[in-house]
């Protein structure tokens, strides 16, 4: 067994070798240049948006006096778009679409545009706000303004990919039509289709409710990872088993590096294994290869079940309202699906949050003794490296102060990190310390500090939001 202290010293030496002081100074200079260039690009993008909006308004004025206003406006807009297309070297259809987007931003999201122009948010945030706000077409200007102010405030504190789900849920609170109703209509359009590709390949596309799609991907990933992990070092085993002639169900796993039927070691990557398991499950109902099986008995691969991480407001769970739940790291889900999940799961947590700050105060859970794990999963929700939103159920619990350095296994010294950022913390000059309240303070190799607040659940309930009226009726799940 290796000496843990020796291993730790080697790790520290490796971390320190990730660039000399001169390299760090050069990186700091490059970061400054990129920051300056980004400011110039931002100013140019905002100016272009304003100019495109002005072009659209000009086209509207040109058509205002025409007896056939609709057609005249379209012709004027086409002409203006064609003129700009020649300058921008894109099609007039593309320009026309960009003009429409620019007018929407300038005329309906003035505060968002101002926040972008001042550098408080990025273009990605602008897209998140306008996309989410599309459900507010029938809302009053006051409700739209209230949504916009709250969305900007949230966007200022995190990256676009992190805030998308929360901003979408925020917009639903101001929408005239409930998310559950719109989801019901959208779910009626679910379908599966094949898009032919090249070289004998095609894309199989399924349009499904998000929670179902996320669960499918999770189960495929778990099964694929089990197959990859079962490979013996030095002899990974066959990539395919015995196949009957014309057995389509056996073909999916047969695409090794050496052709069909070859007994070469399995060198498939995780994506390839996942695709093969997907094909096997649909064609035969079970993976063609189960490395956990012994003899004629069934293995444990088929017993793997999908996991999704969902936050459901208490009032939605109780049927008091139909506010959407949050599929962490993905998007909102409708109230009916959330209640169905809660009613069928073997384990669920009750999260009590601060009514002002929104931070997690306490977690109750049933049928599991893992007190720390359940609290951390509720508090962190996702990887705690700035900008990463990989769900906590797919992350590792990391000791902020390494256990080998005396760091305790205590809540104030634990946080979720995905494998990528866990490794980066260990082997590069990135440093982190944990402050009260689960706040992580990351320091980059150039000395820049990035504060990572513990995320407030976007659909959390608070003591003030729960009715004190007693009821003996069972919950609707």
PDB file of C-alpha atoms in Angstrom, residues 163-464:
ATOM      1  CA  UNK A 163     -29.575  30.289 -14.611  1.00  0.00           C
ATOM      2  CA  UNK A 164     -31.577  29.075 -17.611  1.00  0.00           C
ATOM      3  CA  UNK A 165     -33.823  26.699 -15.686  1.00  0.00           C
ATOM      4  CA  UNK A 166     -34.424  29.186 -12.865  1.00  0.00           C
ATOM      5  CA  UNK A 167     -35.275  32.025 -15.264  1.00  0.00           C
ATOM      6  CA  UNK A 168     -37.679  29.739 -17.152  1.00  0.00           C
ATOM      7  CA  UNK A 169     -39.416  28.852 -13.883  1.00  0.00           C
ATOM      8  CA  UNK A 170     -39.478  32.535 -12.954  1.00  0.00           C
ATOM      9  CA  UNK A 171     -41.201  33.388 -16.243  1.00  0.00           C
ATOM     10  CA  UNK A 172     -43.807  30.697 -15.622  1.00  0.00           C
ATOM     11  CA  UNK A 173     -44.859  32.492 -12.440  1.00  0.00           C
ATOM     12  CA  UNK A 174     -45.821  35.548 -14.492  1.00  0.00           C
ATOM     13  CA  UNK A 175     -47.384  33.705 -17.446  1.00  0.00           C
ATOM     14  CA  UNK A 176     -51.123  33.862 -18.034  1.00  0.00           C
ATOM     15  CA  UNK A 177     -51.314  30.172 -18.995  1.00  0.00           C
ATOM     16  CA  UNK A 178     -49.930  27.533 -16.622  1.00  0.00           C
ATOM     17  CA  UNK A 179     -46.852  25.492 -17.453  1.00  0.00           C
ATOM     18  CA  UNK A 180     -48.850  22.298 -16.856  1.00  0.00           C
ATOM     19  CA  UNK A 181     -51.354  23.234 -19.572  1.00  0.00           C
ATOM     20  CA  UNK A 182     -48.649  24.146 -22.081  1.00  0.00           C
ATOM     21  CA  UNK A 183     -46.692  20.981 -21.283  1.00  0.00           C
ATOM     22  CA  UNK A 184     -49.806  18.897 -21.896  1.00  0.00           C
ATOM     23  CA  UNK A 185     -50.138  20.377 -25.385  1.00  0.00           C
ATOM     24  CA  UNK A 186     -46.424  19.971 -26.092  1.00  0.00           C
ATOM     25  CA  UNK A 187     -46.438  16.345 -24.920  1.00  0.00           C
ATOM     26  CA  UNK A 188     -49.133  15.597 -27.491  1.00  0.00           C
ATOM     27  CA  UNK A 189     -46.458  16.278 -30.147  1.00  0.00           C
ATOM     28  CA  UNK A 190     -44.057  13.598 -28.857  1.00  0.00           C
ATOM     29  CA  UNK A 191     -42.658  11.434 -31.635  1.00  0.00           C
ATOM     30  CA  UNK A 192     -39.708   9.406 -32.916  1.00  0.00           C
ATOM     31  CA  UNK A 193     -38.085   9.945 -36.291  1.00  0.00           C
ATOM     32  CA  UNK A 194     -35.003   8.922 -38.228  1.00  0.00           C
ATOM     33  CA  UNK A 195     -32.807  11.423 -40.049  1.00  0.00           C
ATOM     34  CA  UNK A 196     -30.623   9.614 -42.611  1.00  0.00           C
ATOM     35  CA  UNK A 197     -26.948  10.469 -42.378  1.00  0.00           C
ATOM     36  CA  UNK A 198     -23.893   9.457 -44.371  1.00  0.00           C
ATOM     37  CA  UNK A 199     -21.677   6.367 -44.502  1.00  0.00           C
ATOM     38  CA  UNK A 200     -24.542   4.099 -43.461  1.00  0.00           C
ATOM     39  CA  UNK A 201     -25.369   5.994 -40.263  1.00  0.00           C
ATOM     40  CA  UNK A 202     -28.520   7.826 -39.157  1.00  0.00           C
ATOM     41  CA  UNK A 203     -29.779   9.932 -36.261  1.00  0.00           C
ATOM     42  CA  UNK A 204     -32.664   8.447 -34.269  1.00  0.00           C
ATOM     43  CA  UNK A 205     -34.431  11.398 -32.635  1.00  0.00           C
ATOM     44  CA  UNK A 206     -37.103  11.079 -29.962  1.00  0.00           C
ATOM     45  CA  UNK A 207     -39.085  14.087 -28.764  1.00  0.00           C
ATOM     46  CA  UNK A 208     -40.096  13.228 -25.193  1.00  0.00           C
ATOM     47  CA  UNK A 209     -40.930  14.905 -21.877  1.00  0.00           C
ATOM     48  CA  UNK A 210     -37.641  16.174 -20.456  1.00  0.00           C
ATOM     49  CA  UNK A 211     -37.754  14.084 -17.288  1.00  0.00           C
ATOM     50  CA  UNK A 212     -38.225  10.908 -19.368  1.00  0.00           C
ATOM     51  CA  UNK A 213     -35.385  11.819 -21.739  1.00  0.00           C
ATOM     52  CA  UNK A 214     -33.088  12.649 -18.817  1.00  0.00           C
ATOM     53  CA  UNK A 215     -33.936   9.365 -17.120  1.00  0.00           C
ATOM     54  CA  UNK A 216     -33.241   7.391 -20.298  1.00  0.00           C
ATOM     55  CA  UNK A 217     -29.833   9.007 -20.719  1.00  0.00           C
ATOM     56  CA  UNK A 218     -28.996   8.421 -17.054  1.00  0.00           C
ATOM     57  CA  UNK A 219     -29.828   4.716 -17.216  1.00  0.00           C
ATOM     58  CA  UNK A 220     -27.897   4.270 -20.457  1.00  0.00           C
ATOM     59  CA  UNK A 221     -24.904   6.036 -18.925  1.00  0.00           C
ATOM     60  CA  UNK A 222     -24.984   3.903 -15.773  1.00  0.00           C
ATOM     61  CA  UNK A 223     -25.205   0.688 -17.769  1.00  0.00           C
ATOM     62  CA  UNK A 224     -22.471   1.759 -20.185  1.00  0.00           C
ATOM     63  CA  UNK A 225     -20.203   2.748 -17.310  1.00  0.00           C
ATOM     64  CA  UNK A 226     -20.796  -0.635 -15.665  1.00  0.00           C
ATOM     65  CA  UNK A 227     -19.678  -2.375 -18.866  1.00  0.00           C
ATOM     66  CA  UNK A 228     -16.577  -0.185 -19.146  1.00  0.00           C
ATOM     67  CA  UNK A 229     -15.694  -0.657 -15.460  1.00  0.00           C
ATOM     68  CA  UNK A 230     -16.009  -4.446 -15.760  1.00  0.00           C
ATOM     69  CA  UNK A 231     -13.137  -4.679 -18.230  1.00  0.00           C
ATOM     70  CA  UNK A 232     -10.146  -6.463 -16.778  1.00  0.00           C
ATOM     71  CA  UNK A 233      -6.841  -4.567 -17.054  1.00  0.00           C
ATOM     72  CA  UNK A 234      -4.824  -5.851 -19.970  1.00  0.00           C
ATOM     73  CA  UNK A 235      -7.659  -7.988 -21.323  1.00  0.00           C
ATOM     74  CA  UNK A 236     -10.872  -6.026 -21.698  1.00  0.00           C
ATOM     75  CA  UNK A 237     -12.824  -8.969 -23.034  1.00  0.00           C
ATOM     76  CA  UNK A 238     -14.768  -9.422 -26.208  1.00  0.00           C
ATOM     77  CA  UNK A 239     -16.656  -6.502 -27.648  1.00  0.00           C
ATOM     78  CA  UNK A 240     -19.388  -8.822 -28.863  1.00  0.00           C
ATOM     79  CA  UNK A 241     -20.765 -12.263 -28.175  1.00  0.00           C
ATOM     80  CA  UNK A 242     -22.153 -15.081 -30.270  1.00  0.00           C
ATOM     81  CA  UNK A 243     -24.649 -13.893 -32.872  1.00  0.00           C
ATOM     82  CA  UNK A 244     -27.203 -15.808 -34.840  1.00  0.00           C
ATOM     83  CA  UNK A 245     -27.391 -15.262 -38.575  1.00  0.00           C
ATOM     84  CA  UNK A 246     -29.643 -12.330 -39.349  1.00  0.00           C
ATOM     85  CA  UNK A 247     -29.969 -11.426 -35.638  1.00  0.00           C
ATOM     86  CA  UNK A 248     -30.405  -7.658 -35.804  1.00  0.00           C
ATOM     87  CA  UNK A 249     -30.489  -7.382 -32.016  1.00  0.00           C
ATOM     88  CA  UNK A 250     -26.931  -8.647 -31.906  1.00  0.00           C
ATOM     89  CA  UNK A 251     -25.555  -6.310 -34.521  1.00  0.00           C
ATOM     90  CA  UNK A 252     -25.615  -3.167 -32.383  1.00  0.00           C
ATOM     91  CA  UNK A 253     -22.812  -4.253 -30.084  1.00  0.00           C
ATOM     92  CA  UNK A 254     -20.721  -5.750 -32.845  1.00  0.00           C
ATOM     93  CA  UNK A 255     -18.984  -2.681 -34.113  1.00  0.00           C
ATOM     94  CA  UNK A 256     -15.559  -3.113 -32.556  1.00  0.00           C
ATOM     95  CA  UNK A 257     -12.366  -1.809 -34.023  1.00  0.00           C
ATOM     96  CA  UNK A 258     -11.641  -5.025 -35.857  1.00  0.00           C
ATOM     97  CA  UNK A 259     -15.013  -5.731 -37.469  1.00  0.00           C
ATOM     98  CA  UNK A 260     -17.965  -7.981 -36.741  1.00  0.00           C
ATOM     99  CA  UNK A 261     -17.275 -11.319 -35.101  1.00  0.00           C
ATOM    100  CA  UNK A 262     -13.686 -10.569 -34.132  1.00  0.00           C
ATOM    101  CA  UNK A 263     -12.694 -11.466 -30.575  1.00  0.00           C
ATOM    102  CA  UNK A 264     -10.470  -8.461 -30.083  1.00  0.00           C
ATOM    103  CA  UNK A 265     -10.545  -6.699 -26.698  1.00  0.00           C
ATOM    104  CA  UNK A 266     -13.356  -4.226 -26.189  1.00  0.00           C
ATOM    105  CA  UNK A 267     -11.926  -0.770 -26.834  1.00  0.00           C
ATOM    106  CA  UNK A 268     -15.219   1.069 -27.256  1.00  0.00           C
ATOM    107  CA  UNK A 269     -15.534   4.485 -25.683  1.00  0.00           C
ATOM    108  CA  UNK A 270     -18.366   5.373 -23.329  1.00  0.00           C
ATOM    109  CA  UNK A 271     -20.387   7.000 -26.138  1.00  0.00           C
ATOM    110  CA  UNK A 272     -20.093   3.891 -28.308  1.00  0.00           C
ATOM    111  CA  UNK A 273     -21.082   1.575 -25.460  1.00  0.00           C
ATOM    112  CA  UNK A 274     -24.014   3.805 -24.587  1.00  0.00           C
ATOM    113  CA  UNK A 275     -25.237   3.737 -28.204  1.00  0.00           C
ATOM    114  CA  UNK A 276     -24.882  -0.059 -28.352  1.00  0.00           C
ATOM    115  CA  UNK A 277     -26.792  -0.558 -25.089  1.00  0.00           C
ATOM    116  CA  UNK A 278     -29.507   1.790 -26.393  1.00  0.00           C
ATOM    117  CA  UNK A 279     -29.867  -0.295 -29.560  1.00  0.00           C
ATOM    118  CA  UNK A 280     -29.869  -3.596 -27.667  1.00  0.00           C
ATOM    119  CA  UNK A 281     -32.550  -2.450 -25.225  1.00  0.00           C
ATOM    120  CA  UNK A 282     -34.876  -1.333 -28.016  1.00  0.00           C
ATOM    121  CA  UNK A 283     -34.319  -4.333 -30.283  1.00  0.00           C
ATOM    122  CA  UNK A 284     -34.194  -7.176 -27.749  1.00  0.00           C
ATOM    123  CA  UNK A 285     -35.218  -5.705 -24.401  1.00  0.00           C
ATOM    124  CA  UNK A 286     -31.838  -6.329 -22.749  1.00  0.00           C
ATOM    125  CA  UNK A 287     -28.153  -5.480 -23.314  1.00  0.00           C
ATOM    126  CA  UNK A 288     -26.539  -8.043 -25.615  1.00  0.00           C
ATOM    127  CA  UNK A 289     -23.498  -8.156 -23.350  1.00  0.00           C
ATOM    128  CA  UNK A 290     -23.700  -8.153 -19.558  1.00  0.00           C
ATOM    129  CA  UNK A 291     -20.232  -8.390 -17.982  1.00  0.00           C
ATOM    130  CA  UNK A 292     -21.855  -8.809 -14.549  1.00  0.00           C
ATOM    131  CA  UNK A 293     -23.517 -12.103 -15.555  1.00  0.00           C
ATOM    132  CA  UNK A 294     -22.031 -15.414 -14.396  1.00  0.00           C
ATOM    133  CA  UNK A 295     -22.759 -18.688 -16.152  1.00  0.00           C
ATOM    134  CA  UNK A 296     -26.381 -18.940 -17.266  1.00  0.00           C
ATOM    135  CA  UNK A 297     -27.635 -16.530 -14.609  1.00  0.00           C
ATOM    136  CA  UNK A 298     -28.670 -12.959 -15.204  1.00  0.00           C
ATOM    137  CA  UNK A 299     -26.338 -10.157 -14.212  1.00  0.00           C
ATOM    138  CA  UNK A 300     -27.099  -6.920 -12.439  1.00  0.00           C
ATOM    139  CA  UNK A 301     -26.912  -4.701 -15.532  1.00  0.00           C
ATOM    140  CA  UNK A 302     -30.639  -4.904 -16.220  1.00  0.00           C
ATOM    141  CA  UNK A 303     -31.444  -3.977 -12.619  1.00  0.00           C
ATOM    142  CA  UNK A 304     -29.908  -0.524 -12.982  1.00  0.00           C
ATOM    143  CA  UNK A 305     -32.587   2.137 -12.723  1.00  0.00           C
ATOM    144  CA  UNK A 306     -32.563   5.716 -13.936  1.00  0.00           C
ATOM    145  CA  UNK A 307     -31.970   8.541 -11.481  1.00  0.00           C
ATOM    146  CA  UNK A 308     -33.128  12.124 -11.873  1.00  0.00           C
ATOM    147  CA  UNK A 309     -32.781  14.981  -9.409  1.00  0.00           C
ATOM    148  CA  UNK A 310     -35.975  17.013  -9.038  1.00  0.00           C
ATOM    149  CA  UNK A 311     -36.901  19.895  -6.738  1.00  0.00           C
ATOM    150  CA  UNK A 312     -40.653  20.194  -6.148  1.00  0.00           C
ATOM    151  CA  UNK A 313     -42.320  23.082  -4.267  1.00  0.00           C
ATOM    152  CA  UNK A 314     -44.343  21.891  -1.277  1.00  0.00           C
ATOM    153  CA  UNK A 315     -47.507  23.594  -2.508  1.00  0.00           C
ATOM    154  CA  UNK A 316     -47.181  21.896  -5.895  1.00  0.00           C
ATOM    155  CA  UNK A 317     -46.622  18.544  -4.191  1.00  0.00           C
ATOM    156  CA  UNK A 318     -49.737  19.057  -2.068  1.00  0.00           C
ATOM    157  CA  UNK A 319     -51.848  20.061  -5.063  1.00  0.00           C
ATOM    158  CA  UNK A 320     -52.418  23.626  -3.838  1.00  0.00           C
ATOM    159  CA  UNK A 321     -51.053  25.045  -7.087  1.00  0.00           C
ATOM    160  CA  UNK A 322     -49.621  23.837 -10.404  1.00  0.00           C
ATOM    161  CA  UNK A 323     -46.299  25.666 -10.294  1.00  0.00           C
ATOM    162  CA  UNK A 324     -43.529  23.835 -12.183  1.00  0.00           C
ATOM    163  CA  UNK A 325     -40.849  21.745 -10.502  1.00  0.00           C
ATOM    164  CA  UNK A 326     -37.151  21.908 -11.390  1.00  0.00           C
ATOM    165  CA  UNK A 327     -35.252  19.070 -13.056  1.00  0.00           C
ATOM    166  CA  UNK A 328     -31.850  20.103 -11.719  1.00  0.00           C
ATOM    167  CA  UNK A 329     -29.388  20.934 -14.459  1.00  0.00           C
ATOM    168  CA  UNK A 330     -32.037  20.737 -17.180  1.00  0.00           C
ATOM    169  CA  UNK A 331     -35.344  22.604 -17.191  1.00  0.00           C
ATOM    170  CA  UNK A 332     -38.756  22.971 -15.538  1.00  0.00           C
ATOM    171  CA  UNK A 333     -41.120  19.993 -15.449  1.00  0.00           C
ATOM    172  CA  UNK A 334     -44.883  20.067 -15.071  1.00  0.00           C
ATOM    173  CA  UNK A 335     -46.666  19.606 -11.745  1.00  0.00           C
ATOM    174  CA  UNK A 336     -48.407  16.348 -12.718  1.00  0.00           C
ATOM    175  CA  UNK A 337     -45.112  14.654 -13.603  1.00  0.00           C
ATOM    176  CA  UNK A 338     -43.494  15.957 -10.402  1.00  0.00           C
ATOM    177  CA  UNK A 339     -46.295  14.512  -8.261  1.00  0.00           C
ATOM    178  CA  UNK A 340     -46.081  11.196 -10.109  1.00  0.00           C
ATOM    179  CA  UNK A 341     -42.334  11.011  -9.455  1.00  0.00           C
ATOM    180  CA  UNK A 342     -42.822  11.854  -5.771  1.00  0.00           C
ATOM    181  CA  UNK A 343     -45.499   9.195  -5.425  1.00  0.00           C
ATOM    182  CA  UNK A 344     -43.394   6.425  -6.961  1.00  0.00           C
ATOM    183  CA  UNK A 345     -39.919   7.172  -5.628  1.00  0.00           C
ATOM    184  CA  UNK A 346     -38.436   5.104  -2.806  1.00  0.00           C
ATOM    185  CA  UNK A 347     -36.819   8.112  -1.198  1.00  0.00           C
ATOM    186  CA  UNK A 348     -37.523  11.838  -1.146  1.00  0.00           C
ATOM    187  CA  UNK A 349     -36.302  14.805   0.857  1.00  0.00           C
ATOM    188  CA  UNK A 350     -38.076  17.735   2.468  1.00  0.00           C
ATOM    189  CA  UNK A 351     -35.938  20.874   2.174  1.00  0.00           C
ATOM    190  CA  UNK A 352     -36.653  23.865   4.420  1.00  0.00           C
ATOM    191  CA  UNK A 353     -35.191  27.134   3.128  1.00  0.00           C
ATOM    192  CA  UNK A 354     -34.563  30.565   4.574  1.00  0.00           C
ATOM    193  CA  UNK A 355     -37.562  32.780   3.678  1.00  0.00           C
ATOM    194  CA  UNK A 356     -35.314  35.722   2.768  1.00  0.00           C
ATOM    195  CA  UNK A 357     -32.018  34.314   1.507  1.00  0.00           C
ATOM    196  CA  UNK A 358     -33.391  31.080   0.048  1.00  0.00           C
ATOM    197  CA  UNK A 359     -30.493  29.064   1.489  1.00  0.00           C
ATOM    198  CA  UNK A 360     -31.040  25.533   2.783  1.00  0.00           C
ATOM    199  CA  UNK A 361     -31.741  25.420   6.528  1.00  0.00           C
ATOM    200  CA  UNK A 362     -32.607  21.780   7.073  1.00  0.00           C
ATOM    201  CA  UNK A 363     -33.312  18.563   5.220  1.00  0.00           C
ATOM    202  CA  UNK A 364     -35.522  15.679   6.282  1.00  0.00           C
ATOM    203  CA  UNK A 365     -35.390  12.430   4.394  1.00  0.00           C
ATOM    204  CA  UNK A 366     -36.978   9.047   4.713  1.00  0.00           C
ATOM    205  CA  UNK A 367     -35.505   5.569   4.231  1.00  0.00           C
ATOM    206  CA  UNK A 368     -31.857   6.603   4.190  1.00  0.00           C
ATOM    207  CA  UNK A 369     -29.329   7.249   7.005  1.00  0.00           C
ATOM    208  CA  UNK A 370     -26.960   9.401   4.942  1.00  0.00           C
ATOM    209  CA  UNK A 371     -27.465  12.677   6.771  1.00  0.00           C
ATOM    210  CA  UNK A 372     -24.508  14.533   5.309  1.00  0.00           C
ATOM    211  CA  UNK A 373     -25.009  13.287   1.772  1.00  0.00           C
ATOM    212  CA  UNK A 374     -28.671  14.270   1.635  1.00  0.00           C
ATOM    213  CA  UNK A 375     -27.967  17.739   3.067  1.00  0.00           C
ATOM    214  CA  UNK A 376     -25.117  18.376   0.622  1.00  0.00           C
ATOM    215  CA  UNK A 377     -27.158  17.203  -2.344  1.00  0.00           C
ATOM    216  CA  UNK A 378     -29.971  19.574  -1.380  1.00  0.00           C
ATOM    217  CA  UNK A 379     -27.588  22.464  -0.708  1.00  0.00           C
ATOM    218  CA  UNK A 380     -25.294  22.129  -3.714  1.00  0.00           C
ATOM    219  CA  UNK A 381     -27.703  20.839  -6.414  1.00  0.00           C
ATOM    220  CA  UNK A 382     -24.808  20.678  -8.882  1.00  0.00           C
ATOM    221  CA  UNK A 383     -21.012  20.816  -9.207  1.00  0.00           C
ATOM    222  CA  UNK A 384     -19.744  23.809  -7.238  1.00  0.00           C
ATOM    223  CA  UNK A 385     -17.058  24.940  -9.681  1.00  0.00           C
ATOM    224  CA  UNK A 386     -18.053  28.297 -11.202  1.00  0.00           C
ATOM    225  CA  UNK A 387     -20.245  27.797 -14.264  1.00  0.00           C
ATOM    226  CA  UNK A 388     -20.623  24.008 -14.052  1.00  0.00           C
ATOM    227  CA  UNK A 389     -24.147  22.635 -13.708  1.00  0.00           C
ATOM    228  CA  UNK A 390     -23.581  18.866 -13.689  1.00  0.00           C
ATOM    229  CA  UNK A 391     -26.220  17.579 -11.280  1.00  0.00           C
ATOM    230  CA  UNK A 392     -25.062  16.594  -7.789  1.00  0.00           C
ATOM    231  CA  UNK A 393     -26.190  12.996  -8.292  1.00  0.00           C
ATOM    232  CA  UNK A 394     -23.500  12.730 -10.993  1.00  0.00           C
ATOM    233  CA  UNK A 395     -20.749  14.397  -8.942  1.00  0.00           C
ATOM    234  CA  UNK A 396     -18.292  13.383  -6.224  1.00  0.00           C
ATOM    235  CA  UNK A 397     -18.295  14.767  -2.673  1.00  0.00           C
ATOM    236  CA  UNK A 398     -14.949  16.498  -2.250  1.00  0.00           C
ATOM    237  CA  UNK A 399     -13.117  17.513   0.931  1.00  0.00           C
ATOM    238  CA  UNK A 400     -12.353  21.219   0.459  1.00  0.00           C
ATOM    239  CA  UNK A 401      -9.346  20.733   2.745  1.00  0.00           C
ATOM    240  CA  UNK A 402      -7.964  17.353   1.721  1.00  0.00           C
ATOM    241  CA  UNK A 403      -8.567  14.561   4.214  1.00  0.00           C
ATOM    242  CA  UNK A 404      -4.885  13.641   3.902  1.00  0.00           C
ATOM    243  CA  UNK A 405      -4.064  17.130   5.193  1.00  0.00           C
ATOM    244  CA  UNK A 406      -6.339  16.742   8.184  1.00  0.00           C
ATOM    245  CA  UNK A 407      -9.528  18.049   6.599  1.00  0.00           C
ATOM    246  CA  UNK A 408     -12.535  16.655   8.482  1.00  0.00           C
ATOM    247  CA  UNK A 409     -15.546  14.942   6.970  1.00  0.00           C
ATOM    248  CA  UNK A 410     -17.844  17.751   8.086  1.00  0.00           C
ATOM    249  CA  UNK A 411     -20.476  19.741   6.225  1.00  0.00           C
ATOM    250  CA  UNK A 412     -18.362  22.901   6.304  1.00  0.00           C
ATOM    251  CA  UNK A 413     -15.543  21.033   4.537  1.00  0.00           C
ATOM    252  CA  UNK A 414     -17.544  19.129   1.914  1.00  0.00           C
ATOM    253  CA  UNK A 415     -18.954  20.096  -1.479  1.00  0.00           C
ATOM    254  CA  UNK A 416     -19.936  18.400  -4.734  1.00  0.00           C
ATOM    255  CA  UNK A 417     -17.479  18.548  -7.639  1.00  0.00           C
ATOM    256  CA  UNK A 418     -17.761  16.753 -10.964  1.00  0.00           C
ATOM    257  CA  UNK A 419     -14.865  14.514 -11.941  1.00  0.00           C
ATOM    258  CA  UNK A 420     -13.428  17.120 -14.311  1.00  0.00           C
ATOM    259  CA  UNK A 421     -13.260  19.902 -11.722  1.00  0.00           C
ATOM    260  CA  UNK A 422     -12.332  17.573  -8.869  1.00  0.00           C
ATOM    261  CA  UNK A 423      -9.241  16.569 -10.842  1.00  0.00           C
ATOM    262  CA  UNK A 424      -8.483  20.183 -11.723  1.00  0.00           C
ATOM    263  CA  UNK A 425      -8.555  21.116  -8.040  1.00  0.00           C
ATOM    264  CA  UNK A 426      -6.043  18.361  -7.322  1.00  0.00           C
ATOM    265  CA  UNK A 427      -3.615  18.763 -10.194  1.00  0.00           C
ATOM    266  CA  UNK A 428      -3.531  22.471 -11.112  1.00  0.00           C
ATOM    267  CA  UNK A 429      -2.967  25.777  -9.345  1.00  0.00           C
ATOM    268  CA  UNK A 430      -6.665  26.400  -8.817  1.00  0.00           C
ATOM    269  CA  UNK A 431      -7.358  26.704  -5.078  1.00  0.00           C
ATOM    270  CA  UNK A 432     -10.588  26.752  -3.103  1.00  0.00           C
ATOM    271  CA  UNK A 433     -11.674  27.528   0.430  1.00  0.00           C
ATOM    272  CA  UNK A 434     -15.107  27.138   1.976  1.00  0.00           C
ATOM    273  CA  UNK A 435     -16.741  30.057   3.779  1.00  0.00           C
ATOM    274  CA  UNK A 436     -19.771  29.965   6.096  1.00  0.00           C
ATOM    275  CA  UNK A 437     -23.071  29.092   4.446  1.00  0.00           C
ATOM    276  CA  UNK A 438     -21.529  26.713   1.927  1.00  0.00           C
ATOM    277  CA  UNK A 439     -19.908  29.529  -0.058  1.00  0.00           C
ATOM    278  CA  UNK A 440     -16.870  28.403  -2.067  1.00  0.00           C
ATOM    279  CA  UNK A 441     -14.184  30.949  -2.874  1.00  0.00           C
ATOM    280  CA  UNK A 442     -12.093  29.842  -5.841  1.00  0.00           C
ATOM    281  CA  UNK A 443      -8.730  31.422  -6.635  1.00  0.00           C
ATOM    282  CA  UNK A 444      -7.395  31.023 -10.174  1.00  0.00           C
ATOM    283  CA  UNK A 445      -3.695  30.550 -11.015  1.00  0.00           C
ATOM    284  CA  UNK A 446      -3.510  34.283 -11.837  1.00  0.00           C
ATOM    285  CA  UNK A 447      -4.949  35.279  -8.471  1.00  0.00           C
ATOM    286  CA  UNK A 448      -8.472  36.157  -9.588  1.00  0.00           C
ATOM    287  CA  UNK A 449     -11.130  35.257  -7.036  1.00  0.00           C
ATOM    288  CA  UNK A 450     -14.491  33.775  -8.002  1.00  0.00           C
ATOM    289  CA  UNK A 451     -17.214  33.497  -5.360  1.00  0.00           C
ATOM    290  CA  UNK A 452     -19.514  30.500  -5.724  1.00  0.00           C
ATOM    291  CA  UNK A 453     -22.596  30.952  -3.544  1.00  0.00           C
ATOM    292  CA  UNK A 454     -24.637  27.933  -2.534  1.00  0.00           C
ATOM    293  CA  UNK A 455     -27.515  27.926  -5.045  1.00  0.00           C
ATOM    294  CA  UNK A 456     -30.959  28.817  -3.759  1.00  0.00           C
ATOM    295  CA  UNK A 457     -33.523  26.275  -5.009  1.00  0.00           C
ATOM    296  CA  UNK A 458     -35.549  28.109  -7.683  1.00  0.00           C
ATOM    297  CA  UNK A 459     -38.747  26.385  -6.565  1.00  0.00           C
ATOM    298  CA  UNK A 460     -38.035  26.108  -2.842  1.00  0.00           C
ATOM    299  CA  UNK A 461     -40.770  26.696  -0.323  1.00  0.00           C
ATOM    300  CA  UNK A 462     -40.388  28.776   2.829  1.00  0.00           C
ATOM    301  CA  UNK A 463     -42.120  28.728   6.217  1.00  0.00           C
ATOM    302  CA  UNK A 464     -44.093  31.844   5.277  1.00  0.00           C
TER     303      UNK A 464
END
